[in-house]
mmCIF file of C-alpha atoms and ligand atoms in Angstrom:
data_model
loop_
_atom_site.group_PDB
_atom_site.id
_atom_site.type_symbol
_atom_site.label_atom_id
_atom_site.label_comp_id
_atom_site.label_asym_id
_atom_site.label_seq_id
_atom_site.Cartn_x
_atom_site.Cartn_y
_atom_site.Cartn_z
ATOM 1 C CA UNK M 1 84.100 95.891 91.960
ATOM 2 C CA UNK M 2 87.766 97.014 93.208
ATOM 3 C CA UNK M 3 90.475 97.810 91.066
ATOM 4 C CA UNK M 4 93.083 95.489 92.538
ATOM 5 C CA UNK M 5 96.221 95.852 91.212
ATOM 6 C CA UNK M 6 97.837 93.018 89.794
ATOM 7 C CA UNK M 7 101.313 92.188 91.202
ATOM 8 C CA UNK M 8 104.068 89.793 89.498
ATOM 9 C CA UNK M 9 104.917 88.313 92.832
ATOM 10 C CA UNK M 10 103.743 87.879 96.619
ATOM 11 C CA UNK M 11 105.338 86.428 99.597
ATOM 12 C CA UNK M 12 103.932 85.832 102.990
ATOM 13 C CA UNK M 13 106.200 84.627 106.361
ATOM 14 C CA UNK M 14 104.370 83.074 109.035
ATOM 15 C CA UNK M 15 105.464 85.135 111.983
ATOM 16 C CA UNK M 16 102.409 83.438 114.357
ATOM 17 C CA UNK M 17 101.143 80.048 114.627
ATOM 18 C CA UNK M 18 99.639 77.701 116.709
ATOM 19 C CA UNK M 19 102.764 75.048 115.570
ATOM 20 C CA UNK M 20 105.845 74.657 114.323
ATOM 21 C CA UNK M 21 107.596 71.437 112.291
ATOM 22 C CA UNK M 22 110.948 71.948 111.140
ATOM 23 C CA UNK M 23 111.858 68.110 110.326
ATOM 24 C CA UNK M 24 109.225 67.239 107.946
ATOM 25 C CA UNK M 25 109.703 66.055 104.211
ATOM 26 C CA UNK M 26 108.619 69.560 102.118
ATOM 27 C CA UNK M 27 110.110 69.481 98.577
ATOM 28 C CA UNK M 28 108.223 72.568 96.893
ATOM 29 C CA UNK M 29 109.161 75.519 94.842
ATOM 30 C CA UNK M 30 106.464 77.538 96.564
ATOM 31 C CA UNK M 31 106.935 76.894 100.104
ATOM 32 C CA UNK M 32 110.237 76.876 102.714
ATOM 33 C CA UNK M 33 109.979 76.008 106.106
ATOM 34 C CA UNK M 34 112.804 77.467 108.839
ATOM 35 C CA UNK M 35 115.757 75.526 107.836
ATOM 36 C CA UNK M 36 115.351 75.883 104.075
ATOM 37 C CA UNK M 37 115.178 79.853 103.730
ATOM 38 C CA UNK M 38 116.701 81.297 106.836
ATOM 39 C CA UNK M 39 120.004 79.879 108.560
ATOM 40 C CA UNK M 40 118.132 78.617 112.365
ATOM 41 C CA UNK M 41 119.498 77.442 115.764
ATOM 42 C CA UNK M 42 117.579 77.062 119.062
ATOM 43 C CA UNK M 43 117.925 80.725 119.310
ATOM 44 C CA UNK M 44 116.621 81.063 115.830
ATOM 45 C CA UNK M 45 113.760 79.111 115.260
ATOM 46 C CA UNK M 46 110.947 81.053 115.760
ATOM 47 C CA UNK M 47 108.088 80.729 118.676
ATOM 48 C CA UNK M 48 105.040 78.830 118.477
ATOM 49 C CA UNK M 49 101.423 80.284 120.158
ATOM 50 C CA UNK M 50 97.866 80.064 119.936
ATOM 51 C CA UNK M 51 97.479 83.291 117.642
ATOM 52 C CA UNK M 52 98.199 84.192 113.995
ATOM 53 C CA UNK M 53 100.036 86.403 111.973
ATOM 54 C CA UNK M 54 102.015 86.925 108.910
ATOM 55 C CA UNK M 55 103.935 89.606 107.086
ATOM 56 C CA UNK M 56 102.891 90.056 103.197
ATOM 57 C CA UNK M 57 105.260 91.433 100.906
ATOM 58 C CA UNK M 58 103.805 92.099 97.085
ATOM 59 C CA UNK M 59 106.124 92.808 94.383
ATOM 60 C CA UNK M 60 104.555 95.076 90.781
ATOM 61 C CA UNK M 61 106.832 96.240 88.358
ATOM 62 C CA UNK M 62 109.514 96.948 90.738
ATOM 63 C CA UNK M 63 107.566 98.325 93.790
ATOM 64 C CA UNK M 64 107.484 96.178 96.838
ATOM 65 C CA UNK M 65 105.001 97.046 99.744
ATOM 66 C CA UNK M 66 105.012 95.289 103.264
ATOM 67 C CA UNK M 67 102.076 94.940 105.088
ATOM 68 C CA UNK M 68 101.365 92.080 108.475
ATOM 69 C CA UNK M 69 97.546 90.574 108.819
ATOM 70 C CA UNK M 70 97.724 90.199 112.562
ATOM 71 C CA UNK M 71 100.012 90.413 115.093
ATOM 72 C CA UNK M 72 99.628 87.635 117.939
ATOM 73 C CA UNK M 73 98.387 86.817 120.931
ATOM 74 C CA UNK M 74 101.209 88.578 123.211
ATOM 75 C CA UNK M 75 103.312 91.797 122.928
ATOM 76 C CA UNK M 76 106.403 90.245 122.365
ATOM 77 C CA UNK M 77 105.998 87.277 120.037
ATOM 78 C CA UNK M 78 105.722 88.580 116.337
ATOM 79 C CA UNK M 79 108.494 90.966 117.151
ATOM 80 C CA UNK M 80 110.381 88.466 118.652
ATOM 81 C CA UNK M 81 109.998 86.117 115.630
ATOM 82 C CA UNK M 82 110.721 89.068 113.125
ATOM 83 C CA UNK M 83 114.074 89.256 114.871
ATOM 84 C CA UNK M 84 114.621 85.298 114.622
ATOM 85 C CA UNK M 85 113.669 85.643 110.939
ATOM 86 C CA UNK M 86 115.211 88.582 109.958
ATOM 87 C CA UNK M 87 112.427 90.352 108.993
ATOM 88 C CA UNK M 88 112.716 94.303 108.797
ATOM 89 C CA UNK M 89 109.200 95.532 110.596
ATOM 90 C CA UNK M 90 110.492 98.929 109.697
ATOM 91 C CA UNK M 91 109.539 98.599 106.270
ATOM 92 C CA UNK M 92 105.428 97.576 107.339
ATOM 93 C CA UNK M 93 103.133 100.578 105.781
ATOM 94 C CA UNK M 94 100.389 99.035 107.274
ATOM 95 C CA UNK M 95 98.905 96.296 109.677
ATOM 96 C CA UNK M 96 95.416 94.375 108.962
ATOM 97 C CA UNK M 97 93.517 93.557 112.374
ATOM 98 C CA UNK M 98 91.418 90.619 110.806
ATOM 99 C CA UNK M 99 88.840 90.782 113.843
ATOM 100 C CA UNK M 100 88.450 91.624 117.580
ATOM 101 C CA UNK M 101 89.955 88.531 119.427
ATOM 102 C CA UNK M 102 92.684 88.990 121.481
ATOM 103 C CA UNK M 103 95.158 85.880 119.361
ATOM 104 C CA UNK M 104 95.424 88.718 116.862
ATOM 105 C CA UNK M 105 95.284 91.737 118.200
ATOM 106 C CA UNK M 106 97.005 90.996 121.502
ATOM 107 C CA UNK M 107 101.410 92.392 119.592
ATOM 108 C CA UNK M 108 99.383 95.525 117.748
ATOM 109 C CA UNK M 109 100.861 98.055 120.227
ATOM 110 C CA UNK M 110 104.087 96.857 120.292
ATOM 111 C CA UNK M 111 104.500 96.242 116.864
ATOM 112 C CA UNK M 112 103.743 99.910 115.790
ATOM 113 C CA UNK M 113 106.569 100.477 118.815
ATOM 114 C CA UNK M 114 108.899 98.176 116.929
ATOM 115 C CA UNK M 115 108.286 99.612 113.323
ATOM 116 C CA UNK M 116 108.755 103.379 114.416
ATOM 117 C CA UNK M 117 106.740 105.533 111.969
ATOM 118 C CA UNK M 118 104.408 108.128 112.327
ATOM 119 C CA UNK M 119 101.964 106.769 109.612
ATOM 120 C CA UNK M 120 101.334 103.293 110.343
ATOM 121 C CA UNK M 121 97.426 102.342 108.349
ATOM 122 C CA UNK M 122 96.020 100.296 111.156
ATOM 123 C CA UNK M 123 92.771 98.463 109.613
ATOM 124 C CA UNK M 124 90.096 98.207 111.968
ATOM 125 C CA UNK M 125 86.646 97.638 112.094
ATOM 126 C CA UNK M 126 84.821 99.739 114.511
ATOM 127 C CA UNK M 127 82.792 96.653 116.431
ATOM 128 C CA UNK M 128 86.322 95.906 117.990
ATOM 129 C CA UNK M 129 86.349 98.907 120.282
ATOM 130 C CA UNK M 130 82.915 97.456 121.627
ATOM 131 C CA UNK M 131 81.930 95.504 124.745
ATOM 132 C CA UNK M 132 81.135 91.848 124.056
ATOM 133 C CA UNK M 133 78.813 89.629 125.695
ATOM 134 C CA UNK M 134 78.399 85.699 125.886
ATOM 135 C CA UNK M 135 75.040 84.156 126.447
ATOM 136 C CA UNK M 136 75.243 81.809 130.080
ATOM 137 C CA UNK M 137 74.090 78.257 130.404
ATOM 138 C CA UNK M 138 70.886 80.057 132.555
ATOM 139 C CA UNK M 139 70.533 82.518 129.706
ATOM 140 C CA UNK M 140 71.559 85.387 131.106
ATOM 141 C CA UNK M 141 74.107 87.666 128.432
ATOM 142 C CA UNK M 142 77.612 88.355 130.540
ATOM 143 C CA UNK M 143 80.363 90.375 129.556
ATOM 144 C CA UNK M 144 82.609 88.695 127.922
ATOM 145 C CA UNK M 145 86.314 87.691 129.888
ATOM 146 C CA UNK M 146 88.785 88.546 127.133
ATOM 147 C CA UNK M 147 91.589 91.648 126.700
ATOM 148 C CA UNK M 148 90.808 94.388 125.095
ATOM 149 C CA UNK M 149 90.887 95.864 121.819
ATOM 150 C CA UNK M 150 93.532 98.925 122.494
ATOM 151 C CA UNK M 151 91.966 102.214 122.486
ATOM 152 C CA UNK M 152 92.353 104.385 119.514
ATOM 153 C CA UNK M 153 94.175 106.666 121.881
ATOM 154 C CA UNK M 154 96.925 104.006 122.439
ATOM 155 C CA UNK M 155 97.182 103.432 118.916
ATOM 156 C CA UNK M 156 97.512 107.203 118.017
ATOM 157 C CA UNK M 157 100.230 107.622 120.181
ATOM 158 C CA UNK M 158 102.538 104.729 119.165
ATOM 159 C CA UNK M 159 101.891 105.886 115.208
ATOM 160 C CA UNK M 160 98.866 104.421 114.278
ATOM 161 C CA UNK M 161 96.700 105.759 112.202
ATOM 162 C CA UNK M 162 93.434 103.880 112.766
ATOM 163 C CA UNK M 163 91.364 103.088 109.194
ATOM 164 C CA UNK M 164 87.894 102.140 109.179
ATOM 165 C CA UNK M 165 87.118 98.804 106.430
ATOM 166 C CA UNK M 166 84.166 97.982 107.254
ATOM 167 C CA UNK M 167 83.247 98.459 103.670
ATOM 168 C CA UNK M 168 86.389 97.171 101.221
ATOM 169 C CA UNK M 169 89.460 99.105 101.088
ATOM 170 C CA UNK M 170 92.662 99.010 98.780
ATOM 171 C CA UNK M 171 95.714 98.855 100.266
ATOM 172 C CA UNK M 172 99.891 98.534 100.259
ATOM 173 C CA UNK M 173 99.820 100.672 96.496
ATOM 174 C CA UNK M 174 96.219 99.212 95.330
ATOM 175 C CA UNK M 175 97.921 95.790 95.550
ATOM 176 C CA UNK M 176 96.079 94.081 98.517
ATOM 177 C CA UNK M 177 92.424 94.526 98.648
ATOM 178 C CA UNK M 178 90.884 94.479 102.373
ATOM 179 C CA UNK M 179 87.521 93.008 102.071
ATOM 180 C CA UNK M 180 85.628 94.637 104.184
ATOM 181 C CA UNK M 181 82.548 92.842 105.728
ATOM 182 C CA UNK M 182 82.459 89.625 104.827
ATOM 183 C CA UNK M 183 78.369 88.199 104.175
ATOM 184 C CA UNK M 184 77.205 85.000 103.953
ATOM 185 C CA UNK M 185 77.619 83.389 100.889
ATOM 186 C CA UNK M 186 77.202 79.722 101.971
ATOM 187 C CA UNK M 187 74.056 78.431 103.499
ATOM 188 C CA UNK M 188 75.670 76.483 105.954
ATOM 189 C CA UNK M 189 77.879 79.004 107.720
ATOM 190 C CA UNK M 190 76.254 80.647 110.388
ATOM 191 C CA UNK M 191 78.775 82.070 112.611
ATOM 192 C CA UNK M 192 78.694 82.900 115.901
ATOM 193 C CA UNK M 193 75.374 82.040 116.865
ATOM 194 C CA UNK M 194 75.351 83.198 121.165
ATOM 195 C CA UNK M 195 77.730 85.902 120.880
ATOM 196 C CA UNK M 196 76.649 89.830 121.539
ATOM 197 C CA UNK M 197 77.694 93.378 121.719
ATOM 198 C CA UNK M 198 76.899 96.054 123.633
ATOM 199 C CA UNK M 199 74.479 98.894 121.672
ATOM 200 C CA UNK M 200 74.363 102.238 121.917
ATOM 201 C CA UNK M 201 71.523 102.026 124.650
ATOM 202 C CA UNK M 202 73.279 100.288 126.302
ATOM 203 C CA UNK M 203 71.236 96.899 125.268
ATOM 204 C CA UNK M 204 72.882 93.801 123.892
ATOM 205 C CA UNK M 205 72.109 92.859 120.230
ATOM 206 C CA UNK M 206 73.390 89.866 118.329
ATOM 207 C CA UNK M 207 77.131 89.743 117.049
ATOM 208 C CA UNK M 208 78.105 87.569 114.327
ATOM 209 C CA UNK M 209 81.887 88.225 114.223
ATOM 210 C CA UNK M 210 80.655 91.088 111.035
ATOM 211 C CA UNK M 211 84.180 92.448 111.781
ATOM 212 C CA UNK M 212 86.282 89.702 110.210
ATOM 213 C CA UNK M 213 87.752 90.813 107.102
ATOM 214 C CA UNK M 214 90.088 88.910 104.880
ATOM 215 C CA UNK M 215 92.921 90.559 102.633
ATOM 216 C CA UNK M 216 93.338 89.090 99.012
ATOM 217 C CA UNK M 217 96.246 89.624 96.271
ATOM 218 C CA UNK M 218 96.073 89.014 92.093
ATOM 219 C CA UNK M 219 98.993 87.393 91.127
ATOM 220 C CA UNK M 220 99.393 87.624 87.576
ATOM 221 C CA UNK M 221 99.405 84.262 85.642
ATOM 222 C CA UNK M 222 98.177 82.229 88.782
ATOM 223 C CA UNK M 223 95.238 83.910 90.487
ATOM 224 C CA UNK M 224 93.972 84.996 93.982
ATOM 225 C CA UNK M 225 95.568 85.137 97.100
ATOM 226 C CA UNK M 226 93.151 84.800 100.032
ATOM 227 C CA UNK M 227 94.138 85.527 103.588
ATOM 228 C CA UNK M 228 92.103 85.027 106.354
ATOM 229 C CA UNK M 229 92.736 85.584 110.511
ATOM 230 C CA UNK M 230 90.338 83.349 111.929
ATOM 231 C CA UNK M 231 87.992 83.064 109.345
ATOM 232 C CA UNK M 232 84.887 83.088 111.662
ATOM 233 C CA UNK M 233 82.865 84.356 108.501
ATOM 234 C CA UNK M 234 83.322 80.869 106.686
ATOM 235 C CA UNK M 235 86.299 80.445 104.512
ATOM 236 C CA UNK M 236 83.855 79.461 101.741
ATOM 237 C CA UNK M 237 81.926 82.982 102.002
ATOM 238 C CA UNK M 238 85.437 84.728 102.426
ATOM 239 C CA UNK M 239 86.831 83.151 99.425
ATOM 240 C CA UNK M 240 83.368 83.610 97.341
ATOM 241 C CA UNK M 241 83.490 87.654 98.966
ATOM 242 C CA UNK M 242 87.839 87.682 97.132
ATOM 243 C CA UNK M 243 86.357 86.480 93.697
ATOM 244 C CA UNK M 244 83.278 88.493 93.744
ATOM 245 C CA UNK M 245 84.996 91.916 95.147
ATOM 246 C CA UNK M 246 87.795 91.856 92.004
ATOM 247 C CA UNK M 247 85.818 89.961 89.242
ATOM 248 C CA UNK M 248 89.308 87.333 89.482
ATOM 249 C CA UNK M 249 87.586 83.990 89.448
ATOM 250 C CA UNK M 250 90.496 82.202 89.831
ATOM 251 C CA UNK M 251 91.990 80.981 93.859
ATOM 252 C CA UNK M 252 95.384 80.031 93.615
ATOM 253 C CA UNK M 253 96.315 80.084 97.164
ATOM 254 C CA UNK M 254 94.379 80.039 100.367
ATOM 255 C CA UNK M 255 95.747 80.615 103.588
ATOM 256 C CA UNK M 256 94.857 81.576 107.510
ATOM 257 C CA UNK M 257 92.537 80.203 110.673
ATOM 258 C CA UNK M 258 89.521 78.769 108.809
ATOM 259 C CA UNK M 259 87.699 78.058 112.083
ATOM 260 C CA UNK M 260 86.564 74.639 112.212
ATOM 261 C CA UNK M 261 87.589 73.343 115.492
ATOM 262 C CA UNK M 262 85.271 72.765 117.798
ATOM 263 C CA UNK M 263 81.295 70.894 118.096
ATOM 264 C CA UNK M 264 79.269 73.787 116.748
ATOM 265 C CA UNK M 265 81.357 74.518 113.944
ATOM 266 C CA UNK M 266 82.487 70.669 112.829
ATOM 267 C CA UNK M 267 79.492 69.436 111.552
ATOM 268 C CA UNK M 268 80.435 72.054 108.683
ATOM 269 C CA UNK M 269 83.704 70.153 107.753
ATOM 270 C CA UNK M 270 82.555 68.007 104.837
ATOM 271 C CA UNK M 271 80.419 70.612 102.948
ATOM 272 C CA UNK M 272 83.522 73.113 103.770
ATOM 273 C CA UNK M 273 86.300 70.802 102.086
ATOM 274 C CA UNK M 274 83.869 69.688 99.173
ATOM 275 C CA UNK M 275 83.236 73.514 98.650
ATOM 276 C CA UNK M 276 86.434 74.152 99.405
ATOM 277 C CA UNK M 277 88.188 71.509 96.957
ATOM 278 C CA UNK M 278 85.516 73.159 93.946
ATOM 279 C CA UNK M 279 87.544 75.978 93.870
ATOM 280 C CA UNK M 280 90.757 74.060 93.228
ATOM 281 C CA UNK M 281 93.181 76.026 94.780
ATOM 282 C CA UNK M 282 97.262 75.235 94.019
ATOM 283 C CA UNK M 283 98.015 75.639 97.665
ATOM 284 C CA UNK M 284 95.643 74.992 100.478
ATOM 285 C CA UNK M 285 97.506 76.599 104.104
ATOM 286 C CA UNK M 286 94.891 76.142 106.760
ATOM 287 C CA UNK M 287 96.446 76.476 110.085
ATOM 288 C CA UNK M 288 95.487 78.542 113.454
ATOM 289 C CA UNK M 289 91.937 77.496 114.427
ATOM 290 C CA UNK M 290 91.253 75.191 111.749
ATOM 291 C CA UNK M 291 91.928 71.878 113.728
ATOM 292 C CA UNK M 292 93.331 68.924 113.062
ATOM 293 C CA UNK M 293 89.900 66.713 112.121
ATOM 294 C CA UNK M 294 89.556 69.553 109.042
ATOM 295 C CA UNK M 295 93.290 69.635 108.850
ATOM 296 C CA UNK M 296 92.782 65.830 107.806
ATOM 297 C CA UNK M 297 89.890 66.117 105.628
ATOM 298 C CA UNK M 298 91.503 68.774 103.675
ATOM 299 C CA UNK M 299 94.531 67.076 103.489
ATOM 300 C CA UNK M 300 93.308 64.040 102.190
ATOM 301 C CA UNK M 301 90.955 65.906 99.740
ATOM 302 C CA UNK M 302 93.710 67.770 98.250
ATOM 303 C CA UNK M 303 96.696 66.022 98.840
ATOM 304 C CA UNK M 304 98.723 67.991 96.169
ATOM 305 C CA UNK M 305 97.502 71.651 97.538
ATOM 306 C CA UNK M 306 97.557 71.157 100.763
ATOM 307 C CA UNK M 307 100.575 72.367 102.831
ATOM 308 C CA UNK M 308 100.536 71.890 107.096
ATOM 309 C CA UNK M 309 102.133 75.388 108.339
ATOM 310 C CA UNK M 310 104.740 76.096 110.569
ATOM 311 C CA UNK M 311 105.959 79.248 112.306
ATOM 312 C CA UNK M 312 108.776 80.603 110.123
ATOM 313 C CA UNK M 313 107.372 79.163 106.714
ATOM 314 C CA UNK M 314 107.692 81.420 103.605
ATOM 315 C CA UNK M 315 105.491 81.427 100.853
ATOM 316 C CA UNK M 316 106.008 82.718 97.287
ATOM 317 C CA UNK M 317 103.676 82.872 94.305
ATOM 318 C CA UNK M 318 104.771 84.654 91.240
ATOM 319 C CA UNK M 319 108.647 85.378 90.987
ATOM 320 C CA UNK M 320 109.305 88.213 93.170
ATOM 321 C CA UNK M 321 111.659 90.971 91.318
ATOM 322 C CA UNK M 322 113.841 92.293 93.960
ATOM 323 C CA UNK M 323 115.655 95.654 91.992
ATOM 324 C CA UNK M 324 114.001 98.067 94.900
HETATM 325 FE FE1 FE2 V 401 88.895 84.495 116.346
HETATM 326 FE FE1 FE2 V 402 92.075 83.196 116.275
#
């Protein structure tokens, strides 16, 4: 069990998404879309890509720590969008990579250029420095065609300090828990199945996307905050993983890429939502690489919870106190 630190407040921008909607009725306390908490123009409004990320501010008894899960598919975007937004990268004490695929990884570098500090945490897992390999339609296992993870090196010199969570880590003042691994605690998701990476001997063995973490927040008087990348280890697991990790049955929020999209991985929909909707979360954000058929079925599920994101949407559970 991890001693996660209970904060009075978090708040989490949406600096990367797959969409943006800046039209559409919203009328909630808890969530602003660009328009409603930031003044934006066409050379405002932030920039929509295949690729997540957000910036997580918690606020406890008058400390506030900064932290991004992700950064993007492309150098530029999340910094770009921080500037749209307003958002200081400066104050970011450390950076969550949720897994190895490039939609998250792809701003890392220049984001540590952007925030300019010697002692950026850089959560990692140490899978995403390996060599991945897809299974062919003849069965034959092929390197994989996708960018790669930057060296350790590259992170070094821009700042980074590279952290190892493969087991569960607390973070940003004890107040965001990293969850390390994430294992299977639903029957019916199986990952990656086809998917390998290169062992020591040079031999492929099986890879089941182990490297996906999640980050989760206690917010006092409403519960968990779950925050997933692409949530390739089941968003029912990853939530079940939260609860059991800091003994806080209660989900108040869930957010992130909760992977459904796709033929191997939407027979899963139903069981997901109905798994999903047991947990009876206040506010429901998939988005990313969820896709819109489990976009729909968790929407009409949970018609009160659920919330369809856009790029530049803030989030706020718990009333952040703002004094430092
Ligand atoms: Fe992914
Ligand atoms: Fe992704």
């Amino acid at each position: 069990m991890m001693n996660l630190r209970a904060v009075d407040a978090i708040e989490i921008f949406s600096l990367v998404d797959n969409s943006i909607e800046v039209i559409y009725h919203l009328d909630r306390d808890d969530v602003k879309r660009p328009n409603q908490w930031f003044e934006s123009d066409a050379q405002t409004l932030p920039l929509a890509d295949h690729g997540f990320a957000v910036l997580v501010r918690t606020y406890a008894g008058g400390d506030v720590h900064t932290v991004l899960l992700d950064t993007g598919p492309r150098p530029d975007i999340l910094v770009e969008n921080a500037r749209r937004m307003a958002l200081d990268l400066q104050a970011v004490e450390a950076i969550v990579i949720s897994h190895s695929h490039w939609d998250h990884h792809g701003g890392l570098l220049s984001v540590l250029d952007a925030i300019e500090k010697p002692d950026v945490s850089v959560l990692i897992h140490a899978n995403m420095f390996g060599v991945f390999g897809v299974r062919k339609k003849d069965g034959a296992i092929e390197v994989e065609a996708r960018a790669p993870f930057p060296t350790e090196a590259d992170i070094r010199a821009r700042g980074g300090v590279p952290v190892d969570s493969a087991a569960p880590v607390l973070i940003a003042g004890g107040t965001l828990l990293v969850t390390g691994e994430i294992p299977r605690l639903a029957d019916y998701e199986t990952g990656f199945p086809g998917r390998f990476i290169r062992a020591d001997d040079g031999g492929w063995q099986p890879y089941d996307m182990c490297d996906e973490r999640a980050l989760a927040a206690n917010v006092a008087g409403c519960g968990l905050v779950v925050l997933t990348g692409c949530g390739h280890r089941g968003i029912v697991s990853t939530a079940r993983r939260a609860r059991a990790l800091t003994g806080v049955d209660r989900v108040h929020m869930m957010m992130g890429g909760f992977h459904l999209a796709g033929e191997k991985v939407e027979p899963r929909i139903p069981q997901t939502v109905a798994d999903v909707a047991a947990l009876a979360p206040g506010l429901l954000v998939p988005c990313h690489c969820t896709g819109f058929p489990a976009m729909m079925a968790f929407a009409q599920a949970m018609p009160g919870a659920f919330v369809a994101n856009s790029v530049g949407n803030r989030y706020t559970v718990g009333a952040p106190r703002r004094e430092k």
